[in-house]
Structures are given as C-alpha cells and as structure tokens.
Coordinates of C-alpha atoms in Angstrom, one line a residue:
X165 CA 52.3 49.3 -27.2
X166 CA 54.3 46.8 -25.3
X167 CA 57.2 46.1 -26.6
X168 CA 58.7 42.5 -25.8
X169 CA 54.9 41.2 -26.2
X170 CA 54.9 42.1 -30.0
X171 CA 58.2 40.9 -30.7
X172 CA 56.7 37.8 -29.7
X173 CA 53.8 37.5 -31.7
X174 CA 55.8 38.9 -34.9
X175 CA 58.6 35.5 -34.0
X176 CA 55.6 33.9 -33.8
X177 CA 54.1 34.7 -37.2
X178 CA 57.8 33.8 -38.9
X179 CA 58.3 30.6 -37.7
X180 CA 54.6 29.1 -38.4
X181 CA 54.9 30.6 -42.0
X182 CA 58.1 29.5 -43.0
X183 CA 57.1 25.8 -40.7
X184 CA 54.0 25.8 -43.0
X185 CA 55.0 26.5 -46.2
X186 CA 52.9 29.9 -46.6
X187 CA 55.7 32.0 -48.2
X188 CA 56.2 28.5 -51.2
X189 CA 55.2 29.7 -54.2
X190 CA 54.3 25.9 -54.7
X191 CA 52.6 24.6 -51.5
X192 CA 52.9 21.5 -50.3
X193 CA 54.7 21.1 -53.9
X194 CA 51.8 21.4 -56.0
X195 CA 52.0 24.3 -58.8
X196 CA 50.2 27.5 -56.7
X197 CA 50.8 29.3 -53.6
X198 CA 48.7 29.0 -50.3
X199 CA 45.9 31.1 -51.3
X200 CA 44.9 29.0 -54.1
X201 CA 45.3 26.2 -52.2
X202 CA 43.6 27.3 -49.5
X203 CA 40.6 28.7 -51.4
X204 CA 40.3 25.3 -53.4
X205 CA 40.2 23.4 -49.6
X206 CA 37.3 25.6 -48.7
X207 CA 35.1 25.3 -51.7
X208 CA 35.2 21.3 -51.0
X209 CA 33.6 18.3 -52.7
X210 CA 30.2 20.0 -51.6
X211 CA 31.0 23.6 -53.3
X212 CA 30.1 26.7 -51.9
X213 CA 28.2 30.1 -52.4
X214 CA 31.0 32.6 -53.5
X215 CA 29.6 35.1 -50.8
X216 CA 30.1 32.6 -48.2
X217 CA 33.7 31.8 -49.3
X218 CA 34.5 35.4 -49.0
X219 CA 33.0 35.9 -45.4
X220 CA 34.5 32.7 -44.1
X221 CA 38.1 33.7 -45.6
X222 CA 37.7 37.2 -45.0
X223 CA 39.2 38.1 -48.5
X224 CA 38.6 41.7 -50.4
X225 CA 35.6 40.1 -53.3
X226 CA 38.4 41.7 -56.3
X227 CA 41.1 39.3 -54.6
X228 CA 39.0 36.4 -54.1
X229 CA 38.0 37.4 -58.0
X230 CA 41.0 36.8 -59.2
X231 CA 41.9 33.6 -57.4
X232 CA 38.5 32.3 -58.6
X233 CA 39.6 32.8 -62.5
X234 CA 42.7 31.1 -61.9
X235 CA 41.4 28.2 -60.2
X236 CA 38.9 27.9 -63.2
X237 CA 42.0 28.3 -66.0
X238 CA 43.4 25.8 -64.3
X239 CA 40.4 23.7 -64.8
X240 CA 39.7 22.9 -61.0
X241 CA 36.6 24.8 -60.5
X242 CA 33.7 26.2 -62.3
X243 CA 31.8 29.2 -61.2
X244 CA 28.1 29.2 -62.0
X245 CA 24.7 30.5 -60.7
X246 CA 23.0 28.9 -58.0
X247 CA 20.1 26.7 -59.1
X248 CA 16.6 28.2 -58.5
X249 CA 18.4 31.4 -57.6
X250 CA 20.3 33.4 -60.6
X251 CA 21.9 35.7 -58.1
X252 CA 23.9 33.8 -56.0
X253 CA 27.2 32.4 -57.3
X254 CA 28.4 29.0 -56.7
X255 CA 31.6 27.7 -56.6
X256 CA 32.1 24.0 -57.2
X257 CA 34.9 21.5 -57.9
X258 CA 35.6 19.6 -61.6
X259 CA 36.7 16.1 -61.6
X260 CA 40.5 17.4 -61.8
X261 CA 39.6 19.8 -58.5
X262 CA 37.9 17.0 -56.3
X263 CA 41.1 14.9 -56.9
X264 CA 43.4 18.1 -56.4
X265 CA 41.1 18.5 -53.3
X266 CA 42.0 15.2 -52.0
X267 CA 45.6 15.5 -52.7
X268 CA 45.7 18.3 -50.6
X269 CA 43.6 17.0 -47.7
X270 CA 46.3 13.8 -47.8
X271 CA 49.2 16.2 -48.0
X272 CA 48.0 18.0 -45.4
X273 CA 47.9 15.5 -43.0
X274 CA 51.9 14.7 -44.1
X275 CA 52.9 18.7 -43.2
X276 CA 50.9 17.8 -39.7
X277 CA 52.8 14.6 -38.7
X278 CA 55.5 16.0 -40.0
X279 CA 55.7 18.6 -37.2
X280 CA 54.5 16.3 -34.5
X281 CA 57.0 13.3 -35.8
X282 CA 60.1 15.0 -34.3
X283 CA 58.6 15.1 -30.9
X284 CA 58.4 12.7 -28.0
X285 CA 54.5 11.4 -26.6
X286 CA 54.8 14.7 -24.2
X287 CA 55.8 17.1 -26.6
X288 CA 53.6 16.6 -28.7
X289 CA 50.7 16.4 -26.3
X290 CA 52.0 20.1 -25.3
X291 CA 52.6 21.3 -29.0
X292 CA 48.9 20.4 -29.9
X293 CA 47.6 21.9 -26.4
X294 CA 49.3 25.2 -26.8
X295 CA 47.9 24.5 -30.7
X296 CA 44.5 24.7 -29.5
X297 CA 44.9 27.4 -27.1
X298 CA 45.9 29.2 -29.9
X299 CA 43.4 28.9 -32.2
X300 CA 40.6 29.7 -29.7
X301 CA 42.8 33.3 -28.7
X302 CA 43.4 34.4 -32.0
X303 CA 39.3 33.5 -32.8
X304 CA 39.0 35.9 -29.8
X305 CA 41.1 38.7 -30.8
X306 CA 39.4 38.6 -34.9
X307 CA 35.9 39.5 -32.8
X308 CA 35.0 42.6 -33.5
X309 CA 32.2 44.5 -31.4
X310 CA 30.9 47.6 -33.1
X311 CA 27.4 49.6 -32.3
X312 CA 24.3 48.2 -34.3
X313 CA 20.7 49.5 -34.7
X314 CA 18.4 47.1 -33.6
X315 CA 16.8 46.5 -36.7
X316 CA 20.2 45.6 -38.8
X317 CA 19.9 42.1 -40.1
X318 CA 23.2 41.0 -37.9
X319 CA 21.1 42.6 -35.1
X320 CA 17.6 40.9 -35.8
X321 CA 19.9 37.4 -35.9
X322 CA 21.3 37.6 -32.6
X323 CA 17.8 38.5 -31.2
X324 CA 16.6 35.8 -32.7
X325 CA 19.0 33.0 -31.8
X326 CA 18.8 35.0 -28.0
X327 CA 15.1 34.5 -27.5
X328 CA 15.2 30.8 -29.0
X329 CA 17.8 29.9 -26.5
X330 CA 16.0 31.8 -23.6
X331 CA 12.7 29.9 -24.4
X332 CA 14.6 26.7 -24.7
X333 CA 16.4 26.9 -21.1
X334 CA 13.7 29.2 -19.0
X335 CA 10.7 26.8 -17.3
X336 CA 7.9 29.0 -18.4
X337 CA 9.4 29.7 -21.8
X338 CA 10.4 33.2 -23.0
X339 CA 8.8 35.8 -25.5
X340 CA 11.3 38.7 -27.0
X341 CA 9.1 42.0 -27.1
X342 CA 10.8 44.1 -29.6
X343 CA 8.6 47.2 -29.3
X344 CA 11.1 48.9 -26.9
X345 CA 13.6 48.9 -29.3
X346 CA 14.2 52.3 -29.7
X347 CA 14.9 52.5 -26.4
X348 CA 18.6 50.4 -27.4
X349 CA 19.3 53.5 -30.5
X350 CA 21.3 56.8 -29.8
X351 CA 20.6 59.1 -28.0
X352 CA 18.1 57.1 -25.7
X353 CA 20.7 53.5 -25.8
X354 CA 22.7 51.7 -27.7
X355 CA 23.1 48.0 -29.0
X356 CA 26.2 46.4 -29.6
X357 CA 26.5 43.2 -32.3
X358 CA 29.7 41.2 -31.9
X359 CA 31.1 39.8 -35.2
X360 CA 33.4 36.9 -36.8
X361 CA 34.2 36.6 -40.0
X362 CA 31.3 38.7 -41.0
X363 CA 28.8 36.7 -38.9
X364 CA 27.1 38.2 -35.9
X365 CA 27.9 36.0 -32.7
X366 CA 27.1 38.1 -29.6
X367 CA 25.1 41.0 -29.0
X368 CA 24.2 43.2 -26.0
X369 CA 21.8 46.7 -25.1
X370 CA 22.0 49.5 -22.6
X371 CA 19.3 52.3 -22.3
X372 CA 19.8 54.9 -20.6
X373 CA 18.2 56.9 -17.7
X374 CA 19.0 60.6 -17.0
X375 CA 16.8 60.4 -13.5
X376 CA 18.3 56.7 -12.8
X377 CA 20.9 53.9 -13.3
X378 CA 21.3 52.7 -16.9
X379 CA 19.7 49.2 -17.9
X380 CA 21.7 46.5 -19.9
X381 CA 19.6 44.0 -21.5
X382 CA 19.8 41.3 -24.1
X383 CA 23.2 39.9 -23.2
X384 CA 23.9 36.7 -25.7
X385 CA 26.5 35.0 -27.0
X386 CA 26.5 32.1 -29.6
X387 CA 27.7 28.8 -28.8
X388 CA 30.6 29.2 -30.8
X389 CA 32.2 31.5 -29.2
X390 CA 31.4 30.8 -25.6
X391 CA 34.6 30.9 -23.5
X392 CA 36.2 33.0 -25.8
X393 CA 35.8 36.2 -23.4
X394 CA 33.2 37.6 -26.1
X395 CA 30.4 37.8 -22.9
X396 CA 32.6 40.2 -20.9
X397 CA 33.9 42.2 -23.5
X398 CA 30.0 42.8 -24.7
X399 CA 29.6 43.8 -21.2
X400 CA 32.4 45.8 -21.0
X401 CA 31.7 47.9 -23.8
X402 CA 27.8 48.3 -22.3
X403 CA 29.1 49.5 -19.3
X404 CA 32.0 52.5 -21.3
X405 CA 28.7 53.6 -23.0
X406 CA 26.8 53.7 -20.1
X407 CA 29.4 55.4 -18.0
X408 CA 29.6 57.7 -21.2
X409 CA 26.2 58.8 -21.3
X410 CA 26.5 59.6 -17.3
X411 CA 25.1 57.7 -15.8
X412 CA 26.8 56.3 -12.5
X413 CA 25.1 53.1 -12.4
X414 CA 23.7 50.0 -14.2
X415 CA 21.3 47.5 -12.9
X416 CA 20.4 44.3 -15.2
X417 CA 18.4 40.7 -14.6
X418 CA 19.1 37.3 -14.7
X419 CA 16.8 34.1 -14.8
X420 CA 18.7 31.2 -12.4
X421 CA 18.3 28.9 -15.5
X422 CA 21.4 31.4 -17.0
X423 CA 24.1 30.2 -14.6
X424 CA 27.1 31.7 -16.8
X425 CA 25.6 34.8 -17.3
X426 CA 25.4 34.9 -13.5
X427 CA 29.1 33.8 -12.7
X428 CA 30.1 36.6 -15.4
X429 CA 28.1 39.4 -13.5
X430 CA 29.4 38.8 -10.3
X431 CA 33.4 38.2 -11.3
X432 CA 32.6 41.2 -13.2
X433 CA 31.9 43.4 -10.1
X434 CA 27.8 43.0 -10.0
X435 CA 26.1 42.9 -6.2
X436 CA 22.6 41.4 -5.7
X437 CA 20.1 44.0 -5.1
X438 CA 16.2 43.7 -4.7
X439 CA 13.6 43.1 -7.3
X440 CA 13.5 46.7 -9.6
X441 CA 11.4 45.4 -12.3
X442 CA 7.6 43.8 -13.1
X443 CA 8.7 41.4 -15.6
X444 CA 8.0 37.8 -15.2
X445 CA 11.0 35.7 -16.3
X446 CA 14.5 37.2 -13.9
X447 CA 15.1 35.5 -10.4
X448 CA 18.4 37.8 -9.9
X449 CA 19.0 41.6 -10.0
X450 CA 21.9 42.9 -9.9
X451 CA 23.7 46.6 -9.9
X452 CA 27.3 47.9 -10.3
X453 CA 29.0 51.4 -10.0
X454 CA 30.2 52.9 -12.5
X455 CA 33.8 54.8 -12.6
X456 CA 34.4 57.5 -15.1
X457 CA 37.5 57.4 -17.3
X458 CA 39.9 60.0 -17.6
X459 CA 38.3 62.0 -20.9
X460 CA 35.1 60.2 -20.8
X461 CA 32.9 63.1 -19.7
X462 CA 29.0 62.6 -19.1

C-alpha cells in the first residue's frame, strides 16, 4: 500500500466532510443529519421504488429501513405499495416533504456558492474542473468487475444493450447468437459483468482453447461509463483469465464501425493479424501474447 497516496485521499475525505456539513447532526440547519437528507433528495417530487433507492444509494435494506420510518414519523414521506403491483414498495413525498425537498434543493445551491464565492473567476474554473475529474475517478474506482454466468439477469442485460448497439452502428446490422454460451462458463470460459451501484454497465467473454490461442468476445461497455477506464479493465481481467487457464495467446475481432474498441486494442498491446474466423460482421483481427504472472500457473 503506498503510503503518501492514502494519506492523501484520507485529507481528502476530512476536508470535504467537514466543508460539506456531513458530520452536522442538523444539515444544512435543518433538524436531521445527511442521511436523511440525502435519502429525502433522492426520493424527489416523482417518488421512487424503495429497491431502487437502495441500489442507487448503495445502503444495507435494515439501514435504509430505518431511515424510511423516520422520514415517515416525521411526516415527510409515506411508504406504500406500487399501483398495479403489490410487491414493489414506493416511496413518495407528503405536502410537508415536497416543500422540505425544495428547501433543500435551494439550500443546497447556498453550501455550493458558498465554496465557489471565496474564489477568483480562475479558481473557481479550476475548483469545479478538478470537481468533475473527481467525480468521474471515484465513479471509476466504485466499478466492480466480478465473473458472471451468461444467463444471470445482469449478464442477459449487457448482451442485450451489446447487440442493440452493434446492430445500431454495423451497416448490415448485427444478430447476437447465444447458443455458444457455454462456451463463456468454467471450465470451458468465463464472462465477466462489470457493475455500479448494483447495475450492470460493462461486460466481456474469453473461451478458451487447449490446442490454440484463447478468444475474447463480447467486449461492451454502457454509455455511462465510457471513458471511465471500465473497457480496459474488462479486458484486462479477460486476458489474467486467459493467461490463467494457459493459454499463451488471445485473438479477438473488431467491425471498423467500433473505432474505440479498436484504439483500445492496439494501446493495449493488440497486432493486426489475418482473417481467423467465418463470421460475417469483423473487418479487423487482432492477437496479443500473453505473459504469465508470478503464481499464476496454467
């Protein structure tokens, strides 16, 4: 673990607390602490489903629970069952919450100038720069890439939003066949979903060849995320497994309508090799070596 970087990140975290109020027990000098606040913010004039609230928050379903009850003692929100659908819960705001709600949104925007006010025009061109630069770093680092069989829901998403996108942006369309998909589950392959905030952005598939190189195949990431380095650690992590499984190379395909996916591959160490395949839709192939890690026996 380096050192002076986590010191950095830990100043970090105690100066945007304490500059933002999160350790008041009254924020922004109303009577209840962030979490409430924040939780009351989210649910909105439009309401929400309760399952939603705790995906997009993250929060343990006991703790979000709890913060539910005291929001509706305090009379700003009522929790009932969704309309034509008894099993989903929805949260929405009373008269008293919608007017909380738009305290807060007004209050909010004070605690925001009230940063920037100090500053001169450049400073605060910089402060909100480096704001944004962190937001989209910290999204990065809350991705989480895991292995995923094929026929998970998170998986059959990706796959879908993948083939949508390919038959949107490819000249003579695209069609997903998903009768190899036991190729992508262990021992034969494996596919990898990437996730945020318990929804699946990215996903990626290797199979594997004792007699050959290993095959990636379905590399997507959503829109998003894009930028966010999720591509290349999707690849990344195709490429440990491949190199896992032995095998000492790993070929894939690319359509010339894909021009990220082709940049990625060859900053990512990909050459250009000749045609390997029958299918109808790549105008590129391409093939790396593989290195094994220390440990990382085949």
């Amino acid at each position: 673990m380096e050192r002076e970087l986590v010191d950095v990140v830990r100043g970090f975290n105690r100066t945007v607390t304490q500059r933002v109020g999160a350790l008041d027990d009254k924020f922004l000098a109303r009577d209840r602490p962030l979490a409430q606040s924040r939780l009351l913010w989210e649910i909105g004039p439009a309401g929400a489903e309760v399952a939603a609230l705790r995906n997009r928050l993250d929060l343990d379903a006991g703790y979000l629970s709890r913060l539910l009850r005291t929001l509706e003692g305090a009379g700003l929100v009522v929790v009932t069952p969704a309309e034509g659908d008894g099993r989903v819960r929805m949260a929405r705001l009373t008269e008293a919450g919608r007017a909380e709600w738009a305290l807060l949104d007004r209050r909010s925007d004070e605690l925001a100038w009230s940063m920037l006010a100090p500053l001169t025009v450049g400073q605060r061109d910089r402060l909100t720069t480096a704001m944004n630069e962190v937001q989209r770093l910290l999204m990065a680092s809350m991705v989480t890439v895991e292995v995923c069989p094929p026929a998970d829901p998170r998986a059959r998403a990706c796959l879908r939003a993948y083939a949508a996108e390919l038959a949107e942006r490819f000249e003579s369309g695209f069609t997903l066949d998903t009768d190899d998909d036991h190729q992508f589950v262990p021992p034969a392959g494996v596919f990898l979903v990437a996730t945020l905030a318990s929804e699946a952005v990215g996903c990626g598939s290797v199979r594997f060849d004792p007699d050959g190189p290993a095959e990636i195949k379905r590399l997507w990431v959503s829109g998003t995320v894009r930028g966010l380095g999720v591509g290349r650690r999707l690849l990344t992590e195709l490429e440990r497994h491949a190199a896992a499984a032995g095998a000492d190379c790993v070929r894939l395909d690319s359509n010339r309508a894909l021009t990220e996916a082709i940049r990625l591959y060859r900053s990512a160490g990909y050459e250009e090799i000749p045609r390997y395949n029958t299918s109808p839709y790549p105008d590129h192939w391409f093939a790396k070596q593989l290195h094994h890690a220390p440990g990382v026996s085949p």
